[in-house]
mmCIF file of C-alpha atoms and ligand atoms in Angstrom:
data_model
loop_
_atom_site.group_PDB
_atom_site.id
_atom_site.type_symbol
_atom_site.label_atom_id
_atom_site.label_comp_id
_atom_site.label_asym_id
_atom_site.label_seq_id
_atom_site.Cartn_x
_atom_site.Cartn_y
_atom_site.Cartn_z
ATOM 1 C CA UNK L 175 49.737 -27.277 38.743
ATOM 2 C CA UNK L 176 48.111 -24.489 37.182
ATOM 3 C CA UNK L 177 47.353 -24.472 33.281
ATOM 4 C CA UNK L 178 49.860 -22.179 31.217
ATOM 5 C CA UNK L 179 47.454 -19.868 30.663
ATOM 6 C CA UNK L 180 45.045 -20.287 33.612
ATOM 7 C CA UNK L 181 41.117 -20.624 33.037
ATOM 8 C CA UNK L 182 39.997 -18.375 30.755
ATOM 9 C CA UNK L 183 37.058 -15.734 32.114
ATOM 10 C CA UNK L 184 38.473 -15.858 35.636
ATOM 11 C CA UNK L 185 41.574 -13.769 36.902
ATOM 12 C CA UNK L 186 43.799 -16.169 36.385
ATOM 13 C CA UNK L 187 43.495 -16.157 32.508
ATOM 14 C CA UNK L 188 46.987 -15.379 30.850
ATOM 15 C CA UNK L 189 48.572 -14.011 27.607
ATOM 16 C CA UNK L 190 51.751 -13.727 26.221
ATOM 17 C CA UNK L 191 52.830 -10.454 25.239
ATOM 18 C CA UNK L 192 56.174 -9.622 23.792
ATOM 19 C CA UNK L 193 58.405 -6.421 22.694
ATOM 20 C CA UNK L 194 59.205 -6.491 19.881
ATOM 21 C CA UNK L 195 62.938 -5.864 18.623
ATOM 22 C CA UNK L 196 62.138 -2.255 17.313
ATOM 23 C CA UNK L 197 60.166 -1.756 20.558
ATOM 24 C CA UNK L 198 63.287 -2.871 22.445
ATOM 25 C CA UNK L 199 65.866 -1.048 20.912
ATOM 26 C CA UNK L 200 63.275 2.504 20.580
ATOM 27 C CA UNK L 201 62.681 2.343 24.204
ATOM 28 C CA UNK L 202 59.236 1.399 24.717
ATOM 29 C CA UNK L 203 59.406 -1.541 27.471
ATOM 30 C CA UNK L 204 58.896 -0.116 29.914
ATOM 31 C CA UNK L 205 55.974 1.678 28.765
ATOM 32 C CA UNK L 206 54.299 -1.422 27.997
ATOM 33 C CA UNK L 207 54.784 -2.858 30.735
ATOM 34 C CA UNK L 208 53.634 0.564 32.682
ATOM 35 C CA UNK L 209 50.580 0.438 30.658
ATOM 36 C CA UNK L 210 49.413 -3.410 31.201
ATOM 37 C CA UNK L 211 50.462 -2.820 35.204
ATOM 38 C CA UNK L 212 48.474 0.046 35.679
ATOM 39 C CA UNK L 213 44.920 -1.422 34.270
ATOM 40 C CA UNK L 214 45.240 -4.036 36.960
ATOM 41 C CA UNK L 215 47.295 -6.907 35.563
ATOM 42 C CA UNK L 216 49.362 -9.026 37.098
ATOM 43 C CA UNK L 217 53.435 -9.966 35.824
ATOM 44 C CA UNK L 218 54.118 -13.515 35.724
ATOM 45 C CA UNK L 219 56.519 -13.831 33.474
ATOM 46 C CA UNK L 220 59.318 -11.741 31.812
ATOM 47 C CA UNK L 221 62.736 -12.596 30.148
ATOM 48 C CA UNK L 222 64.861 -10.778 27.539
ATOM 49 C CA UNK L 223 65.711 -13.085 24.708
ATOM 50 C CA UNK L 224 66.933 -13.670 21.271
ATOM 51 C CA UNK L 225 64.399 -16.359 20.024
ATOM 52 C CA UNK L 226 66.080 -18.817 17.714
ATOM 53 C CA UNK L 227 64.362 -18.711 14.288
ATOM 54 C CA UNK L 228 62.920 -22.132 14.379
ATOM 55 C CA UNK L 229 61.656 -20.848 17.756
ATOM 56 C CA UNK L 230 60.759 -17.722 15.878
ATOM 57 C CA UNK L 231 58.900 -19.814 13.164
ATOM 58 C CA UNK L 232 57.357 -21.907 15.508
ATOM 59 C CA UNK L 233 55.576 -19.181 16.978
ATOM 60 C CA UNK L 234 54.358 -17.791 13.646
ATOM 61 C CA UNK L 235 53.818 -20.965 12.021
ATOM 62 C CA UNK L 236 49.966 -19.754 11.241
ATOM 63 C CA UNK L 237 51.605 -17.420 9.080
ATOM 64 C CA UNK L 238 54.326 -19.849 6.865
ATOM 65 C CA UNK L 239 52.717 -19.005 3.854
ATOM 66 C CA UNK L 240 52.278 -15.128 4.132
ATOM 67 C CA UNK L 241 55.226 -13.476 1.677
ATOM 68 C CA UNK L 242 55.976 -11.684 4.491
ATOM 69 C CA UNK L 243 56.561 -14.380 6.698
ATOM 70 C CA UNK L 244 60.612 -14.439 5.409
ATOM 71 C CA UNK L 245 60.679 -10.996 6.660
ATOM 72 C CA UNK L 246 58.995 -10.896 9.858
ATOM 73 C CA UNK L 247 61.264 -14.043 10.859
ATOM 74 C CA UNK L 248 64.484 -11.664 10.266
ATOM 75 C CA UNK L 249 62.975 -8.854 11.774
ATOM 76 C CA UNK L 250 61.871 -11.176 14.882
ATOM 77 C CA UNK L 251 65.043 -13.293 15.210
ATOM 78 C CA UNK L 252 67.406 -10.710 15.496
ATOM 79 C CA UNK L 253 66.310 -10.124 18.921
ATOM 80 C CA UNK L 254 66.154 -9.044 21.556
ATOM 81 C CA UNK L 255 62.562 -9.591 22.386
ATOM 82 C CA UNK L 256 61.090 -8.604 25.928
ATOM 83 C CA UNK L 257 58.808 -11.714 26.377
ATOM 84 C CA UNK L 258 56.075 -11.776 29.193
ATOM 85 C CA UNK L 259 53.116 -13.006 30.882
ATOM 86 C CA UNK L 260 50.358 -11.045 32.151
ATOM 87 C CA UNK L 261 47.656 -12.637 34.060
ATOM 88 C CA UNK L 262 44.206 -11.319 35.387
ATOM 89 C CA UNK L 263 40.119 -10.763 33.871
ATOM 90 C CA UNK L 264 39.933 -11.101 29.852
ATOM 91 C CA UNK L 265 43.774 -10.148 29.373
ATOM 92 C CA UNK L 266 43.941 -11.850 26.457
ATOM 93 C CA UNK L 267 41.170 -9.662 24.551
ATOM 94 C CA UNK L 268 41.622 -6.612 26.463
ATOM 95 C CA UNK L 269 46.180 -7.086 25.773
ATOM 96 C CA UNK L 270 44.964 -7.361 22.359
ATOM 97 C CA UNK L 271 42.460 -3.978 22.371
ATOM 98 C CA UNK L 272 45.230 -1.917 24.397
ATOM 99 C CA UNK L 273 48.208 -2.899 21.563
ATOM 100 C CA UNK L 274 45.627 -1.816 18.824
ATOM 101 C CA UNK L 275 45.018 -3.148 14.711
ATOM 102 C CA UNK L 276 48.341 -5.240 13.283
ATOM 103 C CA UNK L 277 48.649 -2.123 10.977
ATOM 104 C CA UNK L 278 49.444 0.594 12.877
ATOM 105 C CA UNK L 279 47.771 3.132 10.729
ATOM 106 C CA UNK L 280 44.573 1.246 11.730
ATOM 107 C CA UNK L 281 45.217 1.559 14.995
ATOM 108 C CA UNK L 282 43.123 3.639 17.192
ATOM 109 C CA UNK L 283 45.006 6.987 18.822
ATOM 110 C CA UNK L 284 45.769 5.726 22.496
ATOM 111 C CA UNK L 285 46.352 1.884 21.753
ATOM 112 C CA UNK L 286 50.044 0.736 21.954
ATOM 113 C CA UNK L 287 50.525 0.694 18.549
ATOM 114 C CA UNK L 288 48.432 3.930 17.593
ATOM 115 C CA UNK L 289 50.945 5.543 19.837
ATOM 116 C CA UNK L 290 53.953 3.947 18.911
ATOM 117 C CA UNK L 291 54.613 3.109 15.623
ATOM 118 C CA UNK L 292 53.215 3.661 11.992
ATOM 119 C CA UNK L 293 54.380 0.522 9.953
ATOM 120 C CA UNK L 294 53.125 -3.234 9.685
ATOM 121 C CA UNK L 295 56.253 -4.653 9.403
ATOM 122 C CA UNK L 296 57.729 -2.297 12.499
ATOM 123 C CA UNK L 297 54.414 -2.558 15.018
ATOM 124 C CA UNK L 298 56.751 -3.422 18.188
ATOM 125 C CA UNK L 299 54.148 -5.696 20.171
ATOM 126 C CA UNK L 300 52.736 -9.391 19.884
ATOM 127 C CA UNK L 301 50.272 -9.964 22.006
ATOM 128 C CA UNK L 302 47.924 -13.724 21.931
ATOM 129 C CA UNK L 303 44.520 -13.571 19.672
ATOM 130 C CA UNK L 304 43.012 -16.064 21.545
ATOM 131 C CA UNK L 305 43.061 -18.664 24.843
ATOM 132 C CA UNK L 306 44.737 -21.145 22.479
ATOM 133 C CA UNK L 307 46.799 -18.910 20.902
ATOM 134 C CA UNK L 308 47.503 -17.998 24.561
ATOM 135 C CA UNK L 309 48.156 -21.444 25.328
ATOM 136 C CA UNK L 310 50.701 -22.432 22.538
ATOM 137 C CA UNK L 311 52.705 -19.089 23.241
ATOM 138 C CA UNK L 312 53.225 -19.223 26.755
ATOM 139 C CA UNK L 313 54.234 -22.736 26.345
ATOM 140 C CA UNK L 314 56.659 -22.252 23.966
ATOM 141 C CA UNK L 315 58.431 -18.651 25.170
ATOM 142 C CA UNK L 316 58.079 -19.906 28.980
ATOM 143 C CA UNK L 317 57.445 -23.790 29.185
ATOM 144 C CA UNK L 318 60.445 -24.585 31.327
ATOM 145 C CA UNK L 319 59.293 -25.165 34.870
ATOM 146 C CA UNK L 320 60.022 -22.474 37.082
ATOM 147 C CA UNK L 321 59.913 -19.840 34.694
ATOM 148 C CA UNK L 322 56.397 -18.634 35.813
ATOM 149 C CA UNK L 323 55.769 -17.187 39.466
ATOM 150 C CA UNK L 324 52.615 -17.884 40.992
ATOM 151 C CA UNK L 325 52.378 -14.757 43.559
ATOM 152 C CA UNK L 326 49.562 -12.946 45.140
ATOM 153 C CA UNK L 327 49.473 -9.474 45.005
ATOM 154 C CA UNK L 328 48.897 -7.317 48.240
ATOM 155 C CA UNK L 329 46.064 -4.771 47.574
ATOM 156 C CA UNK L 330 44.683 -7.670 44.816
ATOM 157 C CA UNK L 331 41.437 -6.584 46.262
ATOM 158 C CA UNK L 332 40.835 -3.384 45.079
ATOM 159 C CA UNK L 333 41.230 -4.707 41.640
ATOM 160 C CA UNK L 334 39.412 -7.636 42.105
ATOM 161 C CA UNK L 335 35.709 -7.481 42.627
ATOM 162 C CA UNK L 336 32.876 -7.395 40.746
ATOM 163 C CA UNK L 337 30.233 -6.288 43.745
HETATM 164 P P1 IDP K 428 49.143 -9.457 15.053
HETATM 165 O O1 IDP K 428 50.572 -9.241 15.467
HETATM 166 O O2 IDP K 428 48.341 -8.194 15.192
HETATM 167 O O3 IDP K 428 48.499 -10.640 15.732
HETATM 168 P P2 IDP K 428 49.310 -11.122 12.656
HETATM 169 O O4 IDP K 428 48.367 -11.077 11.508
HETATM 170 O O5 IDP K 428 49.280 -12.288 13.562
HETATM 171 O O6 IDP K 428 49.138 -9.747 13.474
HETATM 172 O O7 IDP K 428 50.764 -10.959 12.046
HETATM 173 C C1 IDP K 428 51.883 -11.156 12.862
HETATM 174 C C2 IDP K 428 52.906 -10.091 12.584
HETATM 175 O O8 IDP K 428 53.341 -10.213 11.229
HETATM 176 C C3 IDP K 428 52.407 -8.648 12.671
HETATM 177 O O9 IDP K 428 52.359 -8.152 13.985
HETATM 178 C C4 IDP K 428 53.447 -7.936 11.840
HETATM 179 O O10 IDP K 428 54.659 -7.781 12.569
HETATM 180 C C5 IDP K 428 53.678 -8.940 10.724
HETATM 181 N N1 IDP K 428 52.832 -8.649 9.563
HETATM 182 C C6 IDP K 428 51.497 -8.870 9.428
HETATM 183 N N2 IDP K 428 51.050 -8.466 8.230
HETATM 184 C C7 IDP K 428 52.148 -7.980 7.594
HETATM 185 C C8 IDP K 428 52.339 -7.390 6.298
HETATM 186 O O11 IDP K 428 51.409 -7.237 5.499
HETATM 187 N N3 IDP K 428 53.618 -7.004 6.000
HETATM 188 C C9 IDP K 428 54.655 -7.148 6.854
HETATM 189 N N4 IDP K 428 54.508 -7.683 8.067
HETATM 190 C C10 IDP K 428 53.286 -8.091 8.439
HETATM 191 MG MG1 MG K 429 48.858 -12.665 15.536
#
């Protein structure tokens, strides 16, 4: 079977990007999700949920000792969070460039966030840091078998090529 997040560097690297609850309730999914479609990635995943908060702290557990971290497991666990997997070339570094800085008022005009949203603790989008972050996210949001479909797009090809 293929590795949670793919192989990183190739099109079928993955991330796990999520919508936040203020992005949920304000609105915005589906412009995420327009805006990740329409560079040329590729859905895998998606599920509405209301992540438990061990679940919640689980996913955050990098940031335990943050004083923030009480707060951000409130504001995370009270749901509902769009949760989803994007797959194709670099999406884990380009997902995090198109959501923008984790302080909004860092965050370039045009990014998710710099178009969005203007406060840390409100920034409506996670997206991975990294291929392990990658990894550890899209086990723990989608690990249960099935939950991922492997599908080829039709026109793939004129988004795929680098001659
Ligand atoms: P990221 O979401 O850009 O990866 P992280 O540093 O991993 O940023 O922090 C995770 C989340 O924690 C942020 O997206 C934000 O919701 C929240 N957060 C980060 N720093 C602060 C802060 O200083 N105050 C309140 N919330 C914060
Ligand atoms: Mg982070």
């Amino acid at each position: 079977a293929k590795p949670l997040a793919g192989v990183k560097g190739t099109f079928s690297e993955r991330t796990f990007i999520a919508v936040k609850p203020d992005g949920v309730h304000r609105g915005l999914v589906g412009k995420v999700i327009q805006r990740f479609e329409e560079r040329g990635y590729k859905l895998v995943g998606l599920k509405q949920v209301v992540p438990s908060r061990d679940m919640t702290e689980e996913h955050y557990a990098d940031l335990k000792k943050k004083p923030f971290f009480k707060g951000l497991v409130d504001y995370m666990s009270q749901g509902p969070v769009v949760a989803m997997v994007w797959e194709g070339k670099d999406v884990i570094r380009q997902g995090r460039a198109m959501i923008g800085a984790t302080n909004p008022l860092e965050s370039a005009p045009g990014t998710i966030r710099g178009q969005y949203c203007i406060s840390v603790g409100r920034n409506i989008i996670h997206g991975s840091d990294s291929f392990e972050s990658a990894e550890k996210e899209i086990g723990l949001w989608f690990g249960k078998a099935g939950e991922l479909v492997d599908w080829t797009q039709s026109g793939a090809e004129w988004v795929q090529s680098d001659n």
